[in-house]
PDB file of C-alpha atoms in Angstrom:
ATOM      1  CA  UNK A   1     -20.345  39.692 -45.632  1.00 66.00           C
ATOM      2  CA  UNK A   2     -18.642  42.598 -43.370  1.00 84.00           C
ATOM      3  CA  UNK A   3     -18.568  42.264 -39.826  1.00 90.00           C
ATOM      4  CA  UNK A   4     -21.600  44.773 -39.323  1.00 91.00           C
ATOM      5  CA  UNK A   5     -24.252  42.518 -41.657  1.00 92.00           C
ATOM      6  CA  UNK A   6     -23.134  39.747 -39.466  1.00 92.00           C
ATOM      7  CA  UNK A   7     -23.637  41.405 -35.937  1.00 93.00           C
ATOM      8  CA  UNK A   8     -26.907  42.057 -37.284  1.00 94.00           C
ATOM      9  CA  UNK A   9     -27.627  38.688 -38.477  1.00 94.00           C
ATOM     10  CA  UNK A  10     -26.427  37.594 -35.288  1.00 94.00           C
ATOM     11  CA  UNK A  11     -29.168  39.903 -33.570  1.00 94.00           C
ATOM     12  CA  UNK A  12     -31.966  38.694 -35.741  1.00 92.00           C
ATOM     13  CA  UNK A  13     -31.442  34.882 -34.604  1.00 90.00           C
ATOM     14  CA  UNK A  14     -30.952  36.102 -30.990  1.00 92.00           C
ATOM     15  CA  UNK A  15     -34.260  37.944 -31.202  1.00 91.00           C
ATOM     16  CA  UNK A  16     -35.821  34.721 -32.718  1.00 90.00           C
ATOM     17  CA  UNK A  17     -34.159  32.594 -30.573  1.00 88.00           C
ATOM     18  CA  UNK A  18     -35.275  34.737 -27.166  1.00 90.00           C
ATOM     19  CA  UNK A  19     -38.695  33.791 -27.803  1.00 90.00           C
ATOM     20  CA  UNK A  20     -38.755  30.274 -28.203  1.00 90.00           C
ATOM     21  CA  UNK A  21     -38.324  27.988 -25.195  1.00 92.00           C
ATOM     22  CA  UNK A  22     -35.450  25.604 -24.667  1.00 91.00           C
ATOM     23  CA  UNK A  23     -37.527  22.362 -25.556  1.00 94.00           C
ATOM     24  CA  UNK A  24     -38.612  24.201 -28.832  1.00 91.00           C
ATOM     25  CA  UNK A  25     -35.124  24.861 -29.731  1.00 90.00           C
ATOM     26  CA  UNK A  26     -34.048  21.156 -29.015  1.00 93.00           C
ATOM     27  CA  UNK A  27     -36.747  20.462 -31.238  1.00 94.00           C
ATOM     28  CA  UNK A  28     -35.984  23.215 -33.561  1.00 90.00           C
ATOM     29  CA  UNK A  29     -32.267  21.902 -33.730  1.00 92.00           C
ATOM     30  CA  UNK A  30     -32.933  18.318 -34.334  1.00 97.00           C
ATOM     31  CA  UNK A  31     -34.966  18.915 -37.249  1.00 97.00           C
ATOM     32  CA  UNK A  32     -32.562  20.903 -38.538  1.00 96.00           C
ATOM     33  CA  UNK A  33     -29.996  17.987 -38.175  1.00 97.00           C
ATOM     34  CA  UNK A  34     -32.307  15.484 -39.724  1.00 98.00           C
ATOM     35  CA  UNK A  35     -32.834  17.610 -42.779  1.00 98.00           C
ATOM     36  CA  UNK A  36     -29.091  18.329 -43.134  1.00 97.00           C
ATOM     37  CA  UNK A  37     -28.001  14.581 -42.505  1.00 97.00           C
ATOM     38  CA  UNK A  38     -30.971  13.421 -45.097  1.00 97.00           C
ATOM     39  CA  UNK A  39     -29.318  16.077 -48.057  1.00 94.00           C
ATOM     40  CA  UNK A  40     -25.758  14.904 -47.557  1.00 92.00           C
ATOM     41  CA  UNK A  41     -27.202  10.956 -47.775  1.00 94.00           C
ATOM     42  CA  UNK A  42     -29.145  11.612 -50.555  1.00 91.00           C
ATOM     43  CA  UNK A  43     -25.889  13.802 -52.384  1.00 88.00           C
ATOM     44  CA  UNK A  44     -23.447  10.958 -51.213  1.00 88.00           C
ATOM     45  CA  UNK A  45     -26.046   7.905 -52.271  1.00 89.00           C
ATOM     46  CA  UNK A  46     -26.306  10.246 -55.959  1.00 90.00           C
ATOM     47  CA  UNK A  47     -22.391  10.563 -56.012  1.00 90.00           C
ATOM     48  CA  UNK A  48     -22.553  14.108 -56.472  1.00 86.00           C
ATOM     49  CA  UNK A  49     -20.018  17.195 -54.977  1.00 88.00           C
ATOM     50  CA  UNK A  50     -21.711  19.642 -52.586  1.00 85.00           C
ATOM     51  CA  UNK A  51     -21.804  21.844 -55.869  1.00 90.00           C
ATOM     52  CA  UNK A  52     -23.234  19.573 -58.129  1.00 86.00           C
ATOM     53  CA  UNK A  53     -20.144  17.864 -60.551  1.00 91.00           C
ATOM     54  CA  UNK A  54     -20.291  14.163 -60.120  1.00 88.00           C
ATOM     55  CA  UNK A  55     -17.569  12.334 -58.263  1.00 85.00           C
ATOM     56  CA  UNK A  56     -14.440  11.732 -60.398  1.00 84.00           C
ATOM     57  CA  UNK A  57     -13.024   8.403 -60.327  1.00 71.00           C
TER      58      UNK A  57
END
């Protein structure tokens, strides 16, 4: 991605961001870690790379 897509991206999540209140973005942010932390246990408990090859031995 070039630096302009990203200052854009970056606007779009400050615009989203801007209207949600700081308890909703705790919130927001902790779900977010759940679901990442639940992927990488199920991916580690499968024995599987983050791209999908198994583990080699």
């Amino acid at each position: 991605m070039s630096d302009r897509m990203f200052s854009e991206l970056d606007q779009v999540f400050q615009d989203i961001l801007d209207g949600v209140s700081p308890a909703g973005r705790t919130r927001t942010a902790r779900k977010i870690g759940l679901a990442v932390r639940r992927s990488q246990q199920r991916r580690i408990a499968s024995q599987k790379n983050p791209d999908g090859s198994s583990y080699t031995a």
